[in-house]
CSV table of C-alpha atoms and ligand atoms in Angstrom, one decimal:
chain,number,residue,atom,x,y,z
A,147,UNK,CA,-23.0,7.9,-18.0
A,148,UNK,CA,-22.2,9.2,-21.1
A,149,UNK,CA,-18.4,11.6,-22.8
A,150,UNK,CA,-19.4,14.5,-22.1
A,151,UNK,CA,-17.1,17.2,-24.4
A,152,UNK,CA,-14.3,18.5,-23.1
A,153,UNK,CA,-14.2,17.0,-19.9
A,154,UNK,CA,-11.2,14.6,-20.8
A,155,UNK,CA,-9.0,17.3,-22.0
A,156,UNK,CA,-8.9,19.5,-19.7
A,157,UNK,CA,-8.9,16.6,-16.3
A,158,UNK,CA,-6.5,16.3,-18.9
A,159,UNK,CA,-4.8,19.5,-19.3
A,160,UNK,CA,-5.6,19.5,-15.7
A,161,UNK,CA,-2.8,16.9,-15.2
A,162,UNK,CA,-0.2,18.1,-17.1
A,163,UNK,CA,0.0,21.5,-14.7
A,164,UNK,CA,0.0,19.0,-11.3
A,165,UNK,CA,3.1,17.2,-12.5
A,166,UNK,CA,4.8,21.0,-13.5
A,167,UNK,CA,3.8,21.0,-9.9
A,168,UNK,CA,5.0,17.9,-9.4
A,169,UNK,CA,8.5,19.0,-10.9
A,170,UNK,CA,8.3,22.4,-9.5
A,171,UNK,CA,7.9,21.4,-5.4
A,172,UNK,CA,10.1,18.1,-5.9
A,173,UNK,CA,12.9,19.0,-8.0
A,174,UNK,CA,15.0,20.8,-5.5
A,175,UNK,CA,13.7,18.8,-2.9
A,176,UNK,CA,13.0,15.3,-2.6
A,177,UNK,CA,8.6,13.3,-1.6
A,178,UNK,CA,8.6,12.7,2.6
A,179,UNK,CA,9.6,9.1,2.2
A,180,UNK,CA,11.2,6.5,2.3
A,181,UNK,CA,15.4,7.5,2.9
A,182,UNK,CA,14.3,10.9,1.5
A,183,UNK,CA,12.1,11.3,5.3
A,184,UNK,CA,14.6,11.1,7.6
A,185,UNK,CA,16.6,14.0,7.1
A,186,UNK,CA,13.5,16.2,6.1
A,187,UNK,CA,10.9,17.1,9.4
A,188,UNK,CA,9.2,14.2,10.4
A,189,UNK,CA,5.8,13.5,9.0
A,190,UNK,CA,3.6,13.1,12.1
A,191,UNK,CA,1.6,10.2,12.1
A,192,UNK,CA,2.2,7.1,9.5
A,193,UNK,CA,1.0,3.9,7.8
A,194,UNK,CA,2.3,0.2,8.0
A,195,UNK,CA,3.5,0.0,4.2
A,196,UNK,CA,1.5,-2.8,3.3
A,197,UNK,CA,-1.9,-1.3,4.5
A,198,UNK,CA,-1.0,2.2,2.9
A,199,UNK,CA,0.2,1.5,-0.5
A,200,UNK,CA,-3.0,-1.1,-0.3
A,201,UNK,CA,-4.9,1.5,-0.2
A,202,UNK,CA,-3.6,4.3,-2.2
A,203,UNK,CA,-3.9,3.0,-5.4
A,204,UNK,CA,-6.3,0.7,-4.8
A,205,UNK,CA,-8.3,3.1,-6.7
A,206,UNK,CA,-7.0,3.4,-9.7
A,207,UNK,CA,-8.0,-0.4,-10.2
A,208,UNK,CA,-11.7,-0.1,-8.8
A,209,UNK,CA,-12.7,3.4,-10.4
A,210,UNK,CA,-12.0,2.0,-13.4
A,211,UNK,CA,-13.9,-1.2,-12.2
A,212,UNK,CA,-17.2,0.3,-11.1
A,213,UNK,CA,-17.2,3.1,-14.7
A,214,UNK,CA,-17.3,-0.2,-17.2
A,215,UNK,CA,-20.0,-2.2,-14.6
A,216,UNK,CA,-21.8,1.0,-15.2
A,217,UNK,CA,-21.5,1.2,-19.1
A,218,UNK,CA,-24.3,-1.2,-20.1
A,219,UNK,CA,-23.8,-3.6,-21.2
A,220,UNK,CA,-20.9,-3.7,-19.3
A,221,UNK,CA,-18.3,-4.4,-22.1
A,222,UNK,CA,-15.5,-2.8,-24.8
A,223,UNK,CA,-15.1,-2.9,-28.6
A,224,UNK,CA,-13.5,-2.5,-30.5
A,225,UNK,CA,-10.7,-5.5,-29.3
A,226,UNK,CA,-8.0,-3.0,-29.0
A,227,UNK,CA,-10.2,-0.7,-26.7
A,228,UNK,CA,-10.3,-3.5,-24.7
A,229,UNK,CA,-6.8,-4.9,-23.7
A,230,UNK,CA,-5.9,-1.3,-23.9
A,231,UNK,CA,-8.1,-0.8,-19.9
A,232,UNK,CA,-6.7,-4.4,-19.8
A,233,UNK,CA,-3.0,-3.2,-20.0
A,234,UNK,CA,-4.2,-1.3,-17.3
A,235,UNK,CA,-6.0,-2.9,-14.7
A,236,UNK,CA,-3.2,-5.1,-15.2
A,237,UNK,CA,-0.7,-2.7,-13.4
A,238,UNK,CA,-2.6,-1.1,-11.1
A,239,UNK,CA,-3.5,-4.9,-10.0
A,240,UNK,CA,0.1,-6.1,-8.9
A,241,UNK,CA,0.3,-2.3,-7.6
A,242,UNK,CA,-2.3,-3.1,-5.0
A,243,UNK,CA,-3.2,-6.5,-4.5
A,244,UNK,CA,0.5,-8.0,-5.1
A,245,UNK,CA,3.1,-4.8,-4.5
A,246,UNK,CA,2.4,-3.8,-0.9
A,247,UNK,CA,1.4,-7.5,-0.1
A,248,UNK,CA,5.3,-8.1,-0.6
A,249,UNK,CA,7.3,-4.4,0.4
A,250,UNK,CA,9.5,-4.7,3.4
A,251,UNK,CA,9.4,-1.0,3.0
A,252,UNK,CA,9.2,1.8,5.8
A,253,UNK,CA,5.2,2.7,7.0
A,254,UNK,CA,4.4,5.5,5.0
A,255,UNK,CA,3.4,9.3,5.6
A,256,UNK,CA,-0.1,9.7,6.4
A,257,UNK,CA,-0.6,12.8,4.6
A,258,UNK,CA,0.9,11.5,1.2
A,259,UNK,CA,-1.1,8.7,1.9
A,260,UNK,CA,-3.8,11.3,2.2
A,261,UNK,CA,-2.8,13.5,-1.4
A,262,UNK,CA,-1.3,10.2,-2.9
A,263,UNK,CA,-5.1,8.5,-2.3
A,264,UNK,CA,-6.6,11.4,-3.7
A,265,UNK,CA,-4.1,11.5,-7.2
A,266,UNK,CA,-5.0,7.5,-7.5
A,267,UNK,CA,-8.7,7.8,-7.6
A,268,UNK,CA,-8.3,11.6,-10.4
A,269,UNK,CA,-6.5,9.6,-12.2
A,270,UNK,CA,-8.2,5.7,-12.7
A,271,UNK,CA,-10.9,8.4,-13.4
A,272,UNK,CA,-9.7,9.9,-16.5
A,273,UNK,CA,-8.3,7.0,-17.4
A,274,UNK,CA,-10.6,5.1,-17.3
A,275,UNK,CA,-13.7,7.0,-18.1
A,276,UNK,CA,-11.3,8.0,-21.7
A,277,UNK,CA,-11.1,4.4,-22.8
A,278,UNK,CA,-14.4,3.0,-21.3
A,279,UNK,CA,-17.0,5.7,-22.4
A,280,UNK,CA,-14.6,8.3,-24.5
A,281,UNK,CA,-12.6,6.1,-26.5
A,282,UNK,CA,-13.4,5.9,-30.4
A,283,UNK,CA,-10.7,3.4,-32.3
A,284,UNK,CA,-10.7,1.5,-36.0
A,285,UNK,CA,-11.9,-2.2,-35.6
A,286,UNK,CA,-8.0,-3.0,-36.3
A,287,UNK,CA,-6.8,-1.3,-34.0
A,288,UNK,CA,-4.9,-4.3,-33.2
A,289,UNK,CA,-2.6,-4.2,-35.9
A,290,UNK,CA,-1.9,-1.0,-35.8
A,291,UNK,CA,1.9,1.1,-35.7
A,292,UNK,CA,1.3,2.7,-32.5
A,293,UNK,CA,-1.0,-0.1,-30.5
A,294,UNK,CA,1.7,-2.0,-31.1
A,295,UNK,CA,5.1,-0.5,-30.7
A,296,UNK,CA,3.1,1.1,-27.1
A,297,UNK,CA,2.2,-2.3,-26.4
A,298,UNK,CA,6.1,-4.1,-26.7
A,299,UNK,CA,7.1,-1.3,-24.4
A,300,UNK,CA,4.9,-1.2,-22.2
A,301,UNK,CA,5.8,-4.7,-21.6
A,302,UNK,CA,9.2,-3.8,-21.0
A,303,UNK,CA,9.1,-1.7,-18.7
A,304,UNK,CA,6.5,-3.9,-16.4
A,305,UNK,CA,8.7,-6.4,-16.7
A,306,UNK,CA,11.9,-4.0,-16.0
A,307,UNK,CA,9.7,-2.4,-13.3
A,308,UNK,CA,8.5,-5.4,-11.0
A,309,UNK,CA,12.4,-7.0,-11.8
A,310,UNK,CA,14.1,-3.8,-10.5
A,311,UNK,CA,11.1,-3.8,-6.8
A,312,UNK,CA,11.6,-7.3,-6.8
A,313,UNK,CA,15.7,-6.9,-6.4
A,314,UNK,CA,15.0,-3.3,-4.1
A,315,UNK,CA,12.8,-6.2,-2.1
A,316,UNK,CA,15.6,-8.6,-1.8
A,317,UNK,CA,18.6,-5.9,-0.1
A,318,UNK,CA,16.4,-6.9,3.3
A,319,UNK,CA,15.9,-9.0,5.5
A,320,UNK,CA,11.7,-8.9,6.8
A,321,UNK,CA,11.8,-5.8,9.2
A,322,UNK,CA,14.7,-4.9,8.6
A,323,UNK,CA,14.9,-1.0,7.4
A,324,UNK,CA,18.3,0.1,6.4
A,325,UNK,CA,19.5,0.8,3.1
A,326,UNK,CA,22.1,-1.3,0.8
A,327,UNK,CA,23.3,-0.5,-2.4
A,328,UNK,CA,21.3,-2.1,-5.6
A,329,UNK,CA,22.8,-4.7,-7.7
A,330,UNK,CA,21.7,-6.4,-10.9
A,331,UNK,CA,19.7,-6.2,-13.6
A,332,UNK,CA,19.4,-2.6,-15.0
A,333,UNK,CA,20.7,-0.9,-11.7
A,334,UNK,CA,24.0,-2.0,-12.9
A,335,UNK,CA,23.5,0.7,-14.9
A,336,UNK,CA,20.8,3.3,-13.7
A,337,UNK,CA,20.0,3.8,-9.2
A,338,UNK,CA,15.6,3.7,-10.5
A,339,UNK,CA,15.8,1.0,-12.5
A,340,UNK,CA,12.3,0.0,-11.1
A,341,UNK,CA,11.6,4.2,-12.2
A,342,UNK,CA,12.2,4.0,-15.1
A,343,UNK,CA,10.8,0.2,-16.1
A,344,UNK,CA,7.5,2.4,-14.6
A,345,UNK,CA,8.4,5.4,-17.1
A,346,UNK,CA,9.0,3.4,-20.1
A,347,UNK,CA,6.1,1.7,-19.4
A,348,UNK,CA,2.9,4.9,-19.3
A,349,UNK,CA,4.8,5.8,-22.5
A,350,UNK,CA,4.4,2.1,-24.0
A,351,UNK,CA,0.6,2.6,-22.7
A,352,UNK,CA,0.2,6.1,-24.1
A,353,UNK,CA,1.7,5.2,-28.0
A,354,UNK,CA,-1.0,2.7,-28.2
A,355,UNK,CA,-3.7,4.4,-26.8
A,356,UNK,CA,-2.1,8.0,-28.8
A,357,UNK,CA,-4.9,10.3,-26.7
A,358,UNK,CA,-4.5,12.7,-24.2
A,359,UNK,CA,-5.3,11.6,-20.7
A,360,UNK,CA,-2.0,8.4,-21.6
A,361,UNK,CA,0.2,11.0,-22.1
A,362,UNK,CA,-0.4,13.2,-19.2
A,363,UNK,CA,0.1,10.1,-16.9
A,364,UNK,CA,3.4,9.6,-18.8
A,365,UNK,CA,3.9,13.5,-18.5
A,366,UNK,CA,3.6,13.1,-14.5
A,367,UNK,CA,4.9,9.6,-14.0
A,368,UNK,CA,8.3,11.4,-15.6
A,369,UNK,CA,7.6,14.5,-13.3
A,370,UNK,CA,7.3,12.2,-10.3
A,371,UNK,CA,10.0,9.7,-10.6
A,372,UNK,CA,12.3,11.3,-12.7
A,373,UNK,CA,13.3,13.6,-10.0
A,374,UNK,CA,13.4,10.5,-6.8
A,375,UNK,CA,15.2,8.8,-9.3
A,376,UNK,CA,18.3,11.6,-9.1
A,377,UNK,CA,17.2,12.8,-5.3
A,378,UNK,CA,18.8,8.8,-5.0
A,379,UNK,CA,20.9,9.2,-7.0
A,380,UNK,CA,22.5,11.4,-4.9
A,381,UNK,CA,21.0,9.7,-1.7
A,382,UNK,CA,24.1,6.5,-2.8
A,383,UNK,CA,26.6,8.3,-3.7
A,384,UNK,CA,26.2,10.5,-0.4
A,385,UNK,CA,26.2,7.7,2.0
A,386,UNK,CA,28.0,4.2,0.3
A,387,UNK,CA,32.1,5.9,-0.4
A,388,UNK,CA,32.0,2.4,-2.9
A,389,UNK,CA,29.1,3.2,-4.6
A,390,UNK,CA,29.3,2.8,-8.7
A,391,UNK,CA,31.1,6.1,-10.4
A,392,UNK,CA,29.5,4.8,-13.6
A,393,UNK,CA,25.7,5.2,-12.3
A,394,UNK,CA,23.5,7.8,-14.0
A,395,UNK,CA,20.4,8.3,-12.3
A,396,UNK,CA,17.5,8.0,-14.4
A,397,UNK,CA,18.2,6.2,-17.9
A,398,UNK,CA,21.6,4.7,-19.1
A,399,UNK,CA,24.8,5.6,-20.4
A,400,UNK,CA,23.1,9.2,-20.6
A,401,UNK,CA,21.4,10.5,-17.1
B,98,NDX,N1,3.6,6.6,-5.7
B,98,NDX,C1,3.2,7.0,-8.0
B,98,NDX,N2,1.7,16.1,-4.9
B,98,NDX,C2,2.9,7.6,-4.7
B,98,NDX,C3,3.1,7.8,-3.9
B,98,NDX,C4,3.3,9.7,-3.6
B,98,NDX,O1,2.4,5.1,-7.6
B,98,NDX,O2,1.1,15.5,-3.5
B,98,NDX,C5,2.6,8.5,-7.5
B,98,NDX,C6,2.9,6.7,-6.8
B,98,NDX,C7,2.8,10.6,-4.7
B,98,NDX,C8,2.2,10.3,-5.9
B,98,NDX,C9,3.0,8.7,-6.1
B,98,NDX,C10,1.9,11.4,-6.9
B,98,NDX,C11,1.6,12.4,-5.7
B,98,NDX,C12,1.7,12.6,-4.0
B,98,NDX,C13,2.8,12.4,-3.3
B,98,NDX,C14,3.5,12.5,-3.1
B,98,NDX,C15,3.3,13.6,-2.8
B,98,NDX,C16,3.2,14.3,-4.3
B,98,NDX,C17,0.5,12.7,-3.7
B,98,NDX,C18,-0.1,9.0,-5.5
B,98,NDX,C19,1.8,15.3,-4.3
B,98,NDX,C20,1.2,16.9,-6.2
B,98,NDX,C21,1.6,18.7,-5.0
B,98,NDX,C22,1.7,16.9,-7.2
B,98,NDX,C23,-0.8,16.7,-5.5
B,98,NDX,O3,11.8,1.6,3.4
B,98,NDX,P1,11.7,2.5,1.3
B,98,NDX,O4,10.9,2.8,1.8
B,98,NDX,O5,12.4,4.0,1.6
B,98,NDX,O6,12.4,0.8,1.0
B,98,NDX,C24,12.0,1.3,0.0
B,98,NDX,C25,12.7,0.2,-0.9
B,98,NDX,N3,14.0,0.4,-1.1
B,98,NDX,C26,16.0,0.1,-0.6
B,98,NDX,N4,15.0,-1.2,0.2
B,98,NDX,C27,16.9,-1.3,0.5
B,98,NDX,N5,17.9,-0.4,0.1
B,98,NDX,C28,17.3,0.4,-0.8
B,98,NDX,N6,19.0,0.9,-1.3
B,98,NDX,C29,16.4,0.5,-1.1
B,98,NDX,N7,16.4,1.4,-2.0
B,98,NDX,C30,14.4,1.8,-1.5
B,98,NDX,O7,12.7,-0.2,-2.4
B,98,NDX,C31,10.6,1.0,-0.9
B,98,NDX,O8,10.1,-0.2,0.1
B,98,NDX,C32,10.7,0.4,-2.2
B,98,NDX,C33,11.4,0.7,-3.4
B,98,NDX,O9,11.3,2.5,-2.7
B,98,NDX,P2,11.4,3.0,-4.0
B,98,NDX,O10,12.1,4.5,-3.4
B,98,NDX,O11,12.6,3.2,-5.2
B,98,NDX,O12,9.6,3.9,-4.5
B,98,NDX,P3,8.7,4.3,-4.1
B,98,NDX,O13,8.8,5.7,-4.2
B,98,NDX,O14,7.9,3.6,-3.1
B,98,NDX,O15,8.0,4.0,-5.6
B,98,NDX,C34,7.7,1.7,-5.2
B,98,NDX,C35,6.6,1.3,-6.4
B,98,NDX,C36,8.2,1.8,-8.2
B,98,NDX,O16,8.1,0.8,-8.5
B,98,NDX,C37,7.9,3.3,-8.9
B,98,NDX,O17,7.9,2.8,-9.5
B,98,NDX,C38,6.5,3.8,-8.7
B,98,NDX,O18,6.4,2.9,-6.9
B,98,NDX,N8,5.6,5.0,-8.7
B,98,NDX,C39,6.0,5.9,-7.0
B,98,NDX,C40,5.2,6.3,-7.7
B,98,NDX,C41,4.3,7.1,-8.5
B,98,NDX,C42,4.2,6.1,-9.5
B,98,NDX,C43,4.8,5.0,-9.5
B,98,NDX,C44,3.8,6.4,-10.8
B,98,NDX,O19,3.9,8.5,-11.1
B,98,NDX,N9,3.2,6.2,-12.0
């Protein structure tokens, strides 16, 4: 496989367009899974959350791994590029092989699972194809300020995201499906602490790779889970009379 000129900008632009579509569709009405499903039209079929998240996220790990295996020789140079690939793989290893097996979430709608899987194939291909076949970094990219600051942001965001997912999980006993007020960590300041972490993480990745595909994905993440954080926040304010009034939706002290 070779790097086709024009393919990466075209796929990245389409991802940007999908982000805007996502924003226009889900700014007013939340995407219909989790706490926003029962108040809206019920999805026809569902799959247990563990199975659904595993299947949905698997392509984001598998597609770049396959692209790497197809490359001859199957290794990446320079070190900066290798590390960037590892960051993407590391996140999706967690999201595919760890997160689903601990989740206590409700069954996930099949229809969204289908679109979510398509999205993960698309994005896994775009990020993997760019990093494995097209990216060109200088040998000292690891010491570039963009790489180091982006890496720090990525790690900070990932830490917040994993910690917040853990706090959410601890709100329920196994088999429980009720909603409670999240407490602790960044939830002290925002309703969407896990989403805040994920957004910081992917903007960190975009800065570290300094690439169009990664910025397009960070933008998509913002347009996808930013509105969802806002809908979660409204849900909490409506549902719990004792919900902390100082808590914001997504960005501490701001929004
Ligand atoms: N999956 C990313 N668009 C998405 C699935 C939906 O990873 O057609 C985007 C992802 C997909 C979406 C994906 C892409 C766009 C799609 C969309 C569906 C339609 C849309 C395909 C791929 C589409 C167009 C038209 C443009 C093509 O019962 P429960 O499940 O609510 O329980 C929850 C529990 N919990 C609580 N428990 C007790 N008390 C409370 N108060 C609780 N609040 C929550 O915690 C869950 O078990 C768990 C987490 O819930 P929640 O709602 O906070 O997070 P969730 O949205 O489930 O995300 C889980 C993690 C989180 O860390 C988040 O950052 C990350 O996944 N994520 C999620 C979505 C997208 C994404 C990351 C990204 O874009 N990077």
